[in-house]
Amino acid sequence: MSQRQRDALDALLREAPLDFEGDLHALRAQFEEMMAATPLSDDVVRTDGVLGGVPVVTLDVPGTAPDAAVLYLHGGAYTIGSAAASVGLASMVARQAGARAASVDYRLAPEHPFPAAVEDAVAAYRGLLASGLSPERIAFVGESAGGGLTVATLVALKREELPQPSSAAVFSPWVDLTLSGASISEKAAVDPALKASGIRLRAGDYVAGGDPADGLASPLFADLTGLPPLLIQAGSHEILLDDATRLAAHAAAADVAVTLEVTPGVPHVFQGFAGTLDEADEALASAGRFIRTHLAAAVA
Amino acid sequence: MSQRQRDALDALLREAPLDFEGDLHALRAQFEEMMAATPLSDDVVRTDGVLGGVPVVTLDVPGTAPDAAVLYLHGGAYTIGSAAASVGLASMVARQAGARAASVDYRLAPEHPFPAAVEDAVAAYRGLLASGLSPERIAFVGESAGGGLTVATLVALKREELPQPSSAAVFSPWVDLTLSGASISEKAAVDPALKASGIRLRAGDYVAGGDPADGLASPLFADLTGLPPLLIQAGSHEILLDDATRLAAHAAAADVAVTLEVTPGVPHVFQGFAGTLDEADEALASAGRFIRTHLAAAVA
């Protein structure tokens, strides 16, 4: 754990913060550029395709199991980001998990408000199942809004009577669009990446006049009974810390197998800084072990 | 994960529950007998001794590092239990952690109320340090009341300006003697081992007219800043589930490295049923990896 690495990352994020209150088109362009800074490894094969009618980017890492997949849901406050911009982190997850990754280009708000993103994630999962993959050989992974969308999608699968995947891992999940966690204010000073005013604005774009506490928009308020084993990772320097800890408590109360890992002194979705931040490498390795354990358990 | 194993354990516990409201002498005898049911492996060398003036039982497992130790704090609602009765679980922890275990015979209430137990745990740790062990080569482990005592002792070390150990692992920690968690009522029907009325009575014995929310009696209410990496394990079938999840949230907010593992469908301190319950074996193996990682990191 390097204090110097953490300080450098903090300074970097504070220099060019993502201003979610700014113009959405400029914001989308800035985010794509920022994410492109995480290059795709030379050995990863990227294929653009469609799953269940939804555009996806598939990432194949040499040596991974051909019959196992990570359904990956990117972040961006439901309003920015894309499968293409997420390939860096998604492919690192795929490598650690020993599986192909399919990153879903779910529709974004405000053009396509809730529940479009949930519908697209469910459709892509249906597509994966239709391709012949067993649910026991699929894991869900999502970051930030994609982490909330991951949990919402698992809840939606119950309603549609579809089988759950083998496990789900979420990085800094945003599961409460009402922003009711104490960390929203208590961690504001130490969070170099997110501001409550910005994500509140984008939550409004997503729910578009609907109830932000709806269980499929804010799965912290959904019945989580029957969900597969859940790994929740967060940094302690983020306003969404309480989304992670409350999700862990809520899922545990519902008899879900829960692992919560909080890394001190690191920001929102710090896993994206693997290679330059030791804590990111450790968190990704832990997520990979978690996913592989449950994929393997399904085989046995 | 075996449903049959879980059902058998649930039935066993419901047949002969520990009635914390009963006569204390009878209860202590019953507890010793129950704990003796976990036999000490033939290869473990048990030595009765003293550390810092406090009686301890030391457990040496072949092949473990001679320069590393687990300071073990047994359970029993601060009123029953003993180092001798804890040797089964303590030695299993020692084996997984690759270190010797020293199980502390801290004084019990009502004969010796709070803060006698905390004073004894601190004194035993002082004794370990005085024996030449480096704090980086010591881990704390505690179960139930011993888990709460573990966290309270870490808080006490800060006040006494003693170095923190390398890590701490707590199994079903009891960290809120005011019993304010929602699981106290919400998990009452599924908890085969503990009743709120019983532990509330024993909390009264321990605090003996003092404030049950004192941070050294109920470390959920203490400032946890500066604590070492913390592993918290609990079962979802226990009234103390929210002690575990709230401790995780509270420690994370204080920038402590936190790992929370909640195992569904298993009772209070299910780790004690290693060998007959798969989940217990898995949880102990995970605790061992956690402790070894931090002992090893200290060396590097």
Coordinates of C-alpha atoms in Angstrom, one line a residue:
Chain A
M1 CA 0.0 0.0 0.0
S2 CA 1.7 3.2 -1.1
Q3 CA 0.7 6.5 0.3
R4 CA 2.6 8.2 -2.5
Q5 CA 0.5 6.4 -5.1
R6 CA -2.7 7.4 -3.3
D7 CA -1.6 11.0 -3.1
A8 CA -0.7 11.2 -6.7
L9 CA -4.1 9.7 -7.7
D10 CA -5.9 12.1 -5.5
A11 CA -4.1 15.1 -7.0
L12 CA -4.8 13.8 -10.6
L13 CA -8.5 13.4 -10.0
R14 CA -8.8 16.8 -8.3
E15 CA -7.0 18.5 -11.3
A16 CA -9.6 17.3 -13.8
P17 CA -12.7 16.4 -12.0
L18 CA -15.7 15.0 -13.9
D19 CA -18.3 17.8 -13.5
F20 CA -21.6 16.0 -13.7
E21 CA -23.3 19.3 -13.6
G22 CA -21.7 20.4 -16.9
D23 CA -23.0 20.1 -20.5
L24 CA -23.8 16.4 -21.1
H25 CA -22.2 16.3 -24.6
A26 CA -18.9 17.8 -23.4
L27 CA -19.1 15.5 -20.3
R28 CA -19.5 12.4 -22.5
A29 CA -16.6 13.4 -24.7
Q30 CA -14.4 14.1 -21.6
F31 CA -15.3 10.7 -20.1
E32 CA -14.5 8.8 -23.3
E33 CA -11.1 10.5 -23.4
M34 CA -10.4 9.8 -19.7
M35 CA -11.3 6.2 -20.1
A36 CA -9.2 5.8 -23.2
A37 CA -6.2 6.6 -21.0
T38 CA -6.6 3.0 -19.7
P39 CA -5.3 1.2 -22.9
L40 CA -6.4 -2.2 -23.9
S41 CA -3.6 -4.8 -23.6
D42 CA -2.2 -6.0 -26.9
D43 CA -3.2 -9.6 -26.2
V44 CA -6.9 -8.8 -25.8
V45 CA -9.2 -9.4 -28.7
R46 CA -12.1 -7.0 -28.9
T47 CA -15.2 -7.8 -30.9
D48 CA -18.2 -5.5 -31.4
G49 CA -21.4 -7.5 -31.4
V50 CA -25.0 -7.8 -30.2
L51 CA -26.5 -9.9 -27.4
G52 CA -30.2 -10.2 -27.1
G53 CA -30.6 -7.2 -29.4
V54 CA -28.3 -5.0 -27.3
P55 CA -24.9 -3.8 -28.5
V56 CA -22.0 -5.3 -26.6
V57 CA -18.2 -5.2 -26.8
T58 CA -16.8 -8.7 -26.2
L59 CA -13.2 -9.0 -24.8
D60 CA -11.3 -12.2 -25.1
V61 CA -8.1 -12.6 -23.1
P62 CA -5.8 -15.5 -24.0
G63 CA -6.0 -18.5 -21.8
T64 CA -9.5 -17.8 -20.3
A65 CA -12.3 -20.4 -20.3
P66 CA -14.3 -20.3 -23.5
D67 CA -17.5 -21.4 -21.7
A68 CA -17.5 -18.7 -19.0
A69 CA -18.4 -15.1 -19.2
V70 CA -18.5 -11.9 -17.3
L71 CA -21.5 -9.7 -18.1
Y72 CA -20.0 -6.2 -17.5
L73 CA -22.0 -3.1 -16.8
H74 CA -20.0 0.2 -17.0
G75 CA -20.4 3.3 -14.9
G76 CA -21.2 6.9 -15.7
A77 CA -24.3 8.0 -13.6
Y78 CA -26.6 6.3 -16.1
T79 CA -26.0 9.2 -18.5
I80 CA -22.5 8.9 -19.8
G81 CA -19.9 6.2 -20.5
S82 CA -20.1 3.3 -23.0
A83 CA -19.0 -0.3 -23.5
A84 CA -16.2 1.0 -25.7
A85 CA -14.9 3.3 -23.0
S86 CA -15.0 0.5 -20.4
V87 CA -12.8 -2.0 -22.2
G88 CA -9.7 -1.3 -20.1
L89 CA -11.2 -2.2 -16.8
A90 CA -13.6 -4.8 -18.2
S91 CA -10.7 -6.7 -19.8
M92 CA -8.7 -6.6 -16.6
V93 CA -11.6 -8.1 -14.8
A94 CA -11.9 -10.8 -17.5
R95 CA -8.2 -11.6 -17.1
Q96 CA -8.5 -12.0 -13.4
A97 CA -11.7 -13.9 -13.6
G98 CA -10.4 -16.3 -16.3
A99 CA -13.5 -15.6 -18.5
R100 CA -14.5 -13.6 -21.6
A101 CA -16.2 -10.3 -20.8
A102 CA -19.2 -8.9 -22.6
S103 CA -19.6 -5.2 -21.8
V104 CA -23.1 -4.0 -22.4
D105 CA -23.9 -0.8 -24.2
Y106 CA -27.1 -0.2 -22.3
R107 CA -29.1 2.9 -23.3
L108 CA -28.4 6.1 -21.5
A109 CA -30.6 8.8 -19.9
P110 CA -31.9 11.4 -20.5
E111 CA -32.5 10.1 -24.0
H112 CA -33.6 6.7 -22.6
P113 CA -34.6 7.0 -18.9
F114 CA -35.2 4.2 -16.4
P115 CA -36.0 1.4 -16.8
A116 CA -34.2 1.3 -20.2
A117 CA -30.8 0.4 -18.7
V118 CA -32.3 -2.5 -16.7
E119 CA -34.2 -3.8 -19.7
D120 CA -31.1 -3.8 -21.8
A121 CA -29.0 -5.6 -19.1
V122 CA -31.7 -8.3 -18.8
A123 CA -31.9 -8.6 -22.6
A124 CA -28.1 -9.0 -22.9
Y125 CA -28.2 -11.7 -20.2
R126 CA -31.0 -13.5 -22.0
G127 CA -28.8 -13.3 -25.1
L128 CA -25.8 -14.9 -23.2
L129 CA -28.1 -17.7 -22.0
A130 CA -29.5 -18.1 -25.5
S131 CA -25.9 -18.4 -26.8
G132 CA -25.6 -21.7 -24.8
L133 CA -23.9 -20.5 -21.7
S134 CA -25.1 -21.9 -18.4
P135 CA -26.0 -19.4 -15.7
E136 CA -23.5 -21.1 -13.4
R137 CA -20.8 -20.1 -15.8
I138 CA -21.8 -16.4 -15.9
A139 CA -20.8 -13.7 -13.4
F140 CA -22.1 -10.1 -13.3
V141 CA -19.6 -7.3 -12.7
G142 CA -20.5 -3.6 -12.6
E143 CA -18.9 -0.3 -11.4
S144 CA -20.6 2.8 -10.0
A145 CA -24.0 3.2 -11.7
G146 CA -23.2 -0.1 -13.4
G147 CA -22.8 -1.6 -9.9
G148 CA -26.3 -0.4 -9.0
L149 CA -27.5 -1.6 -12.4
T150 CA -25.9 -5.0 -11.6
V151 CA -27.9 -5.4 -8.4
A152 CA -31.1 -4.0 -10.0
T153 CA -30.7 -6.5 -12.9
L154 CA -30.4 -9.4 -10.4
V155 CA -33.6 -8.2 -8.8
A156 CA -35.3 -8.0 -12.2
L157 CA -34.2 -11.6 -13.0
K158 CA -36.3 -12.8 -10.0
R159 CA -39.4 -11.0 -11.3
E160 CA -38.8 -12.5 -14.8
E161 CA -38.1 -15.9 -13.3
L162 CA -34.8 -16.2 -15.0
P163 CA -32.0 -18.1 -13.3
Q164 CA -29.4 -16.0 -11.3
P165 CA -25.8 -16.0 -12.4
S166 CA -23.1 -17.7 -10.3
S167 CA -22.0 -14.5 -8.5
A168 CA -21.9 -10.7 -8.9
A169 CA -19.1 -8.3 -8.1
V170 CA -19.7 -4.6 -7.8
F171 CA -17.1 -1.8 -7.5
S172 CA -18.3 1.4 -5.7
P173 CA -21.9 0.6 -6.5
W174 CA -24.4 3.4 -6.7
V175 CA -27.5 1.8 -5.2
D176 CA -29.3 4.7 -3.6
L177 CA -30.4 7.4 -6.1
T178 CA -32.0 9.3 -3.2
L179 CA -28.5 10.0 -1.8
S180 CA -29.5 9.2 1.8
G181 CA -26.2 7.8 3.0
A182 CA -24.3 9.7 5.7
S183 CA -21.1 9.5 3.6
I184 CA -22.7 11.8 1.0
S185 CA -21.8 14.7 3.3
E186 CA -19.3 13.0 5.7
K187 CA -16.9 12.0 2.9
A188 CA -17.5 15.0 0.6
A189 CA -14.2 16.7 1.6
V190 CA -12.1 13.6 0.9
D191 CA -13.8 12.4 -2.3
P192 CA -11.7 13.7 -5.2
A193 CA -14.0 12.4 -7.9
L194 CA -17.7 12.8 -7.2
K195 CA -19.9 15.6 -6.0
A196 CA -23.4 15.0 -4.6
S197 CA -24.9 17.9 -6.7
G198 CA -23.6 16.3 -9.9
I199 CA -24.9 12.8 -9.4
R200 CA -28.2 14.1 -8.0
L201 CA -28.7 15.9 -11.2
R202 CA -28.0 12.8 -13.3
A203 CA -30.3 10.7 -11.0
G204 CA -33.0 13.1 -12.0
D205 CA -32.2 12.5 -15.7
Y206 CA -32.5 8.7 -15.1
V207 CA -35.7 8.5 -13.1
A208 CA -37.2 11.3 -15.2
G209 CA -39.9 12.2 -12.8
G210 CA -40.3 8.7 -11.4
D211 CA -39.5 7.5 -7.8
P212 CA -35.8 7.5 -7.2
A213 CA -36.4 4.9 -4.4
D214 CA -37.9 2.4 -6.8
G215 CA -36.2 -0.9 -6.1
L216 CA -35.1 -1.3 -9.7
A217 CA -33.5 2.2 -9.8
S218 CA -32.2 2.1 -6.2
P219 CA -31.8 -1.6 -5.4
L220 CA -30.8 -0.7 -1.8
F221 CA -34.5 -0.6 -1.3
A222 CA -35.4 -3.8 -3.1
D223 CA -35.9 -7.3 -1.6
L224 CA -32.6 -9.0 -2.3
T225 CA -33.6 -12.5 -1.2
G226 CA -32.3 -15.1 -3.6
L227 CA -29.4 -13.1 -5.0
P228 CA -26.2 -15.0 -5.7
P229 CA -23.0 -14.5 -3.7
L230 CA -22.1 -10.8 -3.8
L231 CA -18.7 -9.1 -3.6
I232 CA -18.9 -5.4 -2.8
Q233 CA -15.7 -3.3 -3.0
A234 CA -15.4 0.4 -2.2
G235 CA -12.8 3.0 -1.2
S236 CA -13.2 4.9 2.0
H237 CA -12.6 8.2 0.2
E238 CA -15.9 8.4 -1.6
I239 CA -19.3 9.9 -1.0
L240 CA -20.8 6.5 -2.1
L241 CA -19.1 4.5 0.7
D242 CA -22.4 4.1 2.6
D243 CA -24.0 2.7 -0.6
A244 CA -21.5 -0.1 -0.4
T245 CA -21.8 -0.7 3.4
R246 CA -25.6 -0.5 3.4
L247 CA -25.9 -2.8 0.4
A248 CA -23.8 -5.3 2.3
A249 CA -26.0 -5.1 5.4
H250 CA -29.2 -5.2 3.4
A251 CA -28.1 -8.2 1.4
A252 CA -26.8 -10.0 4.5
A253 CA -30.1 -9.5 6.2
A254 CA -31.8 -11.2 3.2
D255 CA -29.5 -14.3 3.6
V256 CA -27.3 -13.5 0.6
A257 CA -23.7 -14.6 0.8
V258 CA -21.9 -11.2 1.1
T259 CA -18.3 -10.2 1.0
L260 CA -17.5 -6.5 1.6
E261 CA -14.1 -5.1 1.1
V262 CA -13.4 -1.5 1.9
T263 CA -9.9 -0.1 1.0
P264 CA -8.9 2.9 3.0
G265 CA -7.8 6.2 1.4
V266 CA -8.8 5.4 -2.2
P267 CA -11.5 7.0 -4.4
H268 CA -14.5 5.9 -6.4
V269 CA -13.8 2.9 -8.7
F270 CA -10.1 2.9 -7.7
Q271 CA -9.9 -0.5 -9.5
G272 CA -9.6 1.5 -12.7
F273 CA -6.1 2.5 -11.7
A274 CA -4.7 -1.0 -11.7
G275 CA -1.0 -0.9 -12.7
T276 CA -0.3 2.4 -11.0
L277 CA -2.1 1.8 -7.6
D278 CA -1.2 -1.3 -5.5
E279 CA -4.6 -1.3 -3.9
A280 CA -6.3 -1.5 -7.3
D281 CA -4.2 -4.5 -8.3
E282 CA -5.1 -6.2 -5.0
A283 CA -8.8 -5.5 -5.3
L284 CA -8.9 -6.8 -8.9
A285 CA -7.1 -9.9 -7.9
S286 CA -9.5 -10.4 -5.0
A287 CA -12.5 -9.9 -7.4
G288 CA -11.0 -12.4 -9.8
R289 CA -10.6 -15.0 -7.0
F290 CA -14.2 -14.4 -5.9
I291 CA -15.6 -14.8 -9.5
R292 CA -13.4 -17.9 -10.3
T293 CA -14.4 -19.6 -7.0
H294 CA -18.1 -19.4 -7.8
L295 CA -17.6 -20.3 -11.5
A296 CA -15.6 -23.3 -10.4
A297 CA -18.1 -24.2 -7.7
A298 CA -20.8 -24.3 -10.3
V299 CA -18.8 -26.9 -12.3
A300 CA -18.1 -29.2 -9.4
Chain B
M1 CA -22.4 -25.5 1.1
S2 CA -24.6 -28.2 2.5
Q3 CA -28.2 -27.6 3.5
R4 CA -28.2 -30.9 5.3
Q5 CA -25.2 -29.9 7.5
R6 CA -26.9 -26.5 8.3
D7 CA -30.2 -28.2 9.2
A8 CA -28.4 -30.7 11.5
L9 CA -26.5 -27.9 13.3
D10 CA -29.7 -25.8 13.7
A11 CA -31.5 -28.8 15.3
L12 CA -28.5 -29.6 17.5
L13 CA -28.4 -26.0 18.9
R14 CA -32.1 -25.8 19.4
E15 CA -32.1 -29.1 21.4
A16 CA -29.7 -27.8 24.0
P17 CA -29.7 -24.0 23.9
L18 CA -27.4 -22.0 26.2
D19 CA -29.8 -20.3 28.5
F20 CA -28.0 -17.2 29.5
E21 CA -30.9 -16.4 31.8
G22 CA -30.2 -19.5 33.9
D23 CA -28.0 -20.0 36.9
L24 CA -24.5 -18.8 36.1
H25 CA -22.7 -21.7 37.8
A26 CA -24.7 -24.3 35.9
L27 CA -24.3 -22.3 32.7
R28 CA -20.5 -22.2 33.1
A29 CA -20.4 -25.9 33.6
Q30 CA -22.7 -26.6 30.6
F31 CA -20.5 -24.3 28.5
E32 CA -17.3 -26.0 29.4
E33 CA -18.9 -29.4 28.6
M34 CA -20.2 -28.1 25.2
M35 CA -16.8 -26.6 24.3
A36 CA -15.0 -29.8 25.3
A37 CA -16.9 -31.5 22.5
T38 CA -14.5 -29.8 20.1
P39 CA -11.4 -31.9 20.9
L40 CA -7.9 -30.7 20.6
S41 CA -6.0 -32.3 17.8
D42 CA -3.3 -34.8 18.9
D43 CA -0.6 -32.8 17.3
V44 CA -1.3 -29.6 19.2
V45 CA 0.9 -28.8 22.3
R46 CA -1.0 -27.0 25.0
T47 CA 0.9 -25.1 27.6
D48 CA -0.7 -23.2 30.6
G49 CA 1.2 -20.0 31.4
V50 CA 1.0 -16.3 32.2
L51 CA 1.4 -13.3 29.9
G52 CA 1.7 -9.9 31.5
G53 CA 0.3 -11.3 34.7
V54 CA -2.7 -12.8 33.0
P55 CA -3.3 -16.6 32.8
V56 CA -3.2 -17.8 29.2
V57 CA -3.3 -21.2 27.4
T58 CA -0.7 -21.4 24.6
L59 CA -1.3 -23.7 21.7
D60 CA 1.5 -24.7 19.4
V61 CA 0.7 -26.4 16.1
P62 CA 3.5 -28.2 14.3
G63 CA 4.9 -26.3 11.4
T64 CA 3.8 -22.8 12.4
A65 CA 6.1 -19.8 12.7
P66 CA 7.7 -19.5 16.1
D67 CA 7.9 -15.7 15.9
A68 CA 4.2 -15.1 15.2
A69 CA 1.3 -15.3 17.5
V70 CA -2.5 -15.0 17.6
L71 CA -3.8 -13.4 20.7
Y72 CA -7.1 -15.2 21.1
L73 CA -10.1 -13.8 23.1
H74 CA -12.9 -16.4 23.8
G75 CA -16.6 -15.8 23.9
G76 CA -19.2 -16.3 26.6
A77 CA -21.1 -13.0 27.1
Y78 CA -18.3 -11.7 29.3
T79 CA -19.6 -14.0 32.1
I80 CA -18.8 -17.6 31.1
G81 CA -16.2 -19.4 29.0
S82 CA -12.5 -19.8 29.5
A83 CA -9.2 -20.1 27.7
A84 CA -9.2 -23.8 28.5
A85 CA -12.7 -24.3 26.9
S86 CA -11.6 -22.3 23.8
V87 CA -8.6 -24.5 22.8
G88 CA -10.5 -26.3 20.1
L89 CA -11.4 -23.3 18.0
A90 CA -8.2 -21.3 19.0
S91 CA -6.0 -24.1 17.8
M92 CA -7.9 -24.3 14.5
V93 CA -7.3 -20.6 14.0
A94 CA -3.6 -21.1 14.9
R95 CA -3.2 -23.8 12.3
Q96 CA -4.9 -21.8 9.6
A97 CA -2.9 -18.6 10.5
G98 CA 0.4 -20.5 10.7
A99 CA 1.1 -19.0 14.2
R100 CA 1.0 -20.0 17.8
A101 CA -2.1 -19.0 19.7
A102 CA -2.3 -17.5 23.2
S103 CA -5.8 -17.7 24.5
V104 CA -6.4 -15.2 27.3
D105 CA -8.2 -16.1 30.6
Y106 CA -9.5 -12.6 31.1
R107 CA -11.5 -12.1 34.3
L108 CA -15.2 -12.6 34.0
A109 CA -18.3 -10.7 35.3
P110 CA -20.2 -10.4 37.5
E111 CA -17.2 -11.2 39.9
H112 CA -15.0 -8.8 37.8
P113 CA -17.0 -6.3 35.8
F114 CA -16.0 -4.0 33.0
P115 CA -13.2 -2.9 32.4
A116 CA -11.4 -5.9 33.9
A117 CA -11.6 -7.9 30.7
V118 CA -10.2 -5.1 28.6
E119 CA -7.4 -4.5 31.2
D120 CA -6.5 -8.2 31.0
A121 CA -6.4 -8.3 27.3
V122 CA -4.2 -5.2 27.1
A123 CA -1.9 -6.7 29.8
A124 CA -1.6 -10.0 27.9
Y125 CA -0.7 -8.1 24.7
R126 CA 1.9 -6.1 26.7
G127 CA 3.2 -9.5 27.8
L128 CA 3.5 -10.8 24.3
L129 CA 5.4 -7.7 23.2
A130 CA 7.7 -8.0 26.3
S131 CA 8.4 -11.6 25.3
G132 CA 10.1 -10.1 22.2
L133 CA 7.4 -10.5 19.6
S134 CA 7.0 -7.6 17.2
P135 CA 3.5 -6.1 16.9
E136 CA 3.7 -6.8 13.1
R137 CA 3.9 -10.5 13.9
I138 CA 0.8 -10.5 16.2
A139 CA -2.8 -10.9 15.1
F140 CA -5.9 -10.5 17.4
V141 CA -8.7 -13.0 17.0
G142 CA -11.9 -13.1 19.1
E143 CA -15.4 -14.6 18.9
S144 CA -18.7 -13.3 20.2
A145 CA -18.0 -11.2 23.4
G146 CA -14.3 -12.0 22.7
G147 CA -14.8 -10.3 19.3
G148 CA -16.2 -7.2 20.9
L149 CA -13.4 -7.4 23.4
T150 CA -10.9 -7.6 20.5
V151 CA -12.1 -4.3 19.1
A152 CA -12.3 -2.7 22.5
T153 CA -8.8 -3.8 23.2
L154 CA -7.5 -2.2 19.9
V155 CA -9.2 1.0 20.9
A156 CA -7.6 0.8 24.4
L157 CA -4.2 0.3 22.8
K158 CA -4.6 3.7 21.1
R159 CA -5.3 5.4 24.4
E160 CA -2.3 3.7 26.0
E161 CA -0.1 4.6 23.0
L162 CA 0.8 0.9 22.3
P163 CA 1.4 -0.2 18.8
Q164 CA -1.5 -1.9 17.0
P165 CA -1.1 -5.6 16.0
S166 CA -0.9 -6.5 12.2
S167 CA -4.6 -7.4 11.9
A168 CA -7.6 -8.5 13.8
A169 CA -10.3 -11.1 12.9
V170 CA -13.5 -11.3 14.7
F171 CA -16.2 -14.0 14.5
S172 CA -19.8 -12.9 15.2
P173 CA -18.5 -10.0 17.3
W174 CA -20.8 -8.6 20.0
V175 CA -19.9 -4.9 19.8
D176 CA -23.2 -3.3 21.0
L177 CA -24.2 -4.1 24.5
T178 CA -27.3 -1.8 24.2
L179 CA -28.7 -4.4 21.7
S180 CA -29.9 -1.6 19.3
G181 CA -29.4 -3.6 16.0
A182 CA -32.5 -4.4 14.0
S183 CA -31.4 -8.0 13.8
I184 CA -32.0 -8.4 17.5
S185 CA -35.7 -8.8 16.7
E186 CA -35.6 -9.5 13.0
K187 CA -33.4 -12.5 13.3
A188 CA -34.8 -13.8 16.6
A189 CA -36.8 -16.6 15.0
V190 CA -34.0 -18.0 12.9
D191 CA -31.2 -17.7 15.6
P192 CA -31.0 -21.2 17.2
A193 CA -28.3 -20.2 19.7
L194 CA -28.9 -16.7 21.3
K195 CA -31.8 -14.9 22.9
A196 CA -31.8 -11.1 23.4
S197 CA -33.1 -11.5 27.0
G198 CA -30.2 -13.7 27.9
I199 CA -27.4 -11.6 26.6
R200 CA -29.0 -8.4 27.8
L201 CA -28.9 -9.9 31.4
R202 CA -25.2 -10.7 31.0
A203 CA -24.5 -7.3 29.5
G204 CA -25.9 -5.9 32.8
D205 CA -23.5 -8.1 34.8
Y206 CA -20.6 -6.8 32.7
V207 CA -21.3 -3.1 32.8
A208 CA -22.5 -3.4 36.4
G209 CA -24.4 -0.1 36.5
G210 CA -22.1 1.6 34.0
D211 CA -23.0 2.9 30.6
P212 CA -23.4 0.0 28.2
A213 CA -22.7 2.4 25.3
D214 CA -19.2 3.2 26.7
G215 CA -16.8 2.8 23.7
L216 CA -14.6 0.2 25.6
A217 CA -17.7 -1.9 26.4
S218 CA -19.5 -1.4 23.1
P219 CA -16.7 -0.5 20.6
L220 CA -19.4 0.1 17.9
F221 CA -19.6 3.5 19.5
A222 CA -15.8 4.1 19.8
D223 CA -13.6 6.1 17.4
L224 CA -12.0 3.3 15.3
T225 CA -9.5 5.5 13.5
G226 CA -6.1 3.9 13.3
L227 CA -7.2 0.3 13.8
P228 CA -5.4 -2.4 11.8
P229 CA -7.0 -4.3 8.9
L230 CA -10.2 -5.9 10.3
L231 CA -11.9 -9.1 9.1
I232 CA -15.4 -9.5 10.4
Q233 CA -17.3 -12.8 9.9
A234 CA -20.9 -13.5 10.8
G235 CA -23.7 -15.9 10.0
S236 CA -27.0 -14.6 8.7
H237 CA -29.0 -16.6 11.2
E238 CA -28.0 -14.7 14.3
I239 CA -29.4 -11.8 16.3
L240 CA -26.0 -10.2 16.3
L241 CA -25.8 -10.0 12.5
D242 CA -26.2 -6.2 12.7
D243 CA -23.3 -5.9 15.1
A244 CA -21.1 -7.3 12.4
T245 CA -22.5 -5.2 9.5
R246 CA -22.6 -2.0 11.6
L247 CA -19.0 -2.6 12.8
A248 CA -17.9 -3.0 9.2
A249 CA -19.6 0.3 8.2
H250 CA -18.3 2.2 11.2
A251 CA -14.8 1.0 10.8
A252 CA -14.9 1.7 7.0
A253 CA -16.1 5.3 7.7
A254 CA -13.0 5.7 10.0
D255 CA -10.7 4.6 7.1
V256 CA -9.9 1.2 8.5
A257 CA -9.3 -1.6 5.9
V258 CA -12.4 -3.8 6.3
T259 CA -13.4 -7.1 5.1
L260 CA -16.9 -8.4 6.0
E261 CA -17.9 -11.9 5.2
V262 CA -21.5 -12.9 5.9
T263 CA -22.4 -16.6 5.4
P264 CA -26.1 -17.3 4.8
G265 CA -28.1 -19.7 7.0
V266 CA -25.5 -20.4 9.7
P267 CA -25.6 -19.4 13.4
H268 CA -23.5 -17.5 15.9
V269 CA -19.8 -18.5 15.8
F270 CA -20.4 -21.2 13.2
Q271 CA -16.6 -21.4 12.8
G272 CA -16.7 -23.6 15.9
F273 CA -18.3 -26.4 13.8
A274 CA -15.4 -26.8 11.5
G275 CA -15.0 -30.4 10.4
T276 CA -18.8 -30.9 10.3
L277 CA -19.9 -27.8 8.5
D278 CA -18.4 -26.8 5.1
E279 CA -19.1 -23.2 5.7
A280 CA -17.1 -23.3 8.9
D281 CA -14.1 -24.8 7.1
E282 CA -14.3 -22.1 4.5
A283 CA -14.6 -19.3 6.9
L284 CA -11.6 -20.5 9.0
A285 CA -9.5 -20.9 5.8
S286 CA -10.4 -17.4 4.8
A287 CA -9.5 -16.0 8.3
G288 CA -6.2 -17.9 8.1
R289 CA -5.4 -16.4 4.7
F290 CA -6.3 -12.9 6.0
I291 CA -4.1 -13.2 9.1
R292 CA -1.2 -14.7 7.2
T293 CA -1.3 -12.0 4.5
H294 CA -1.0 -9.3 7.1
L295 CA 1.7 -11.1 9.1
A296 CA 3.6 -11.7 5.9
A297 CA 3.1 -8.1 4.7
A298 CA 4.7 -6.9 8.0
V299 CA 7.8 -9.0 7.3
A300 CA 8.3 -7.7 3.7

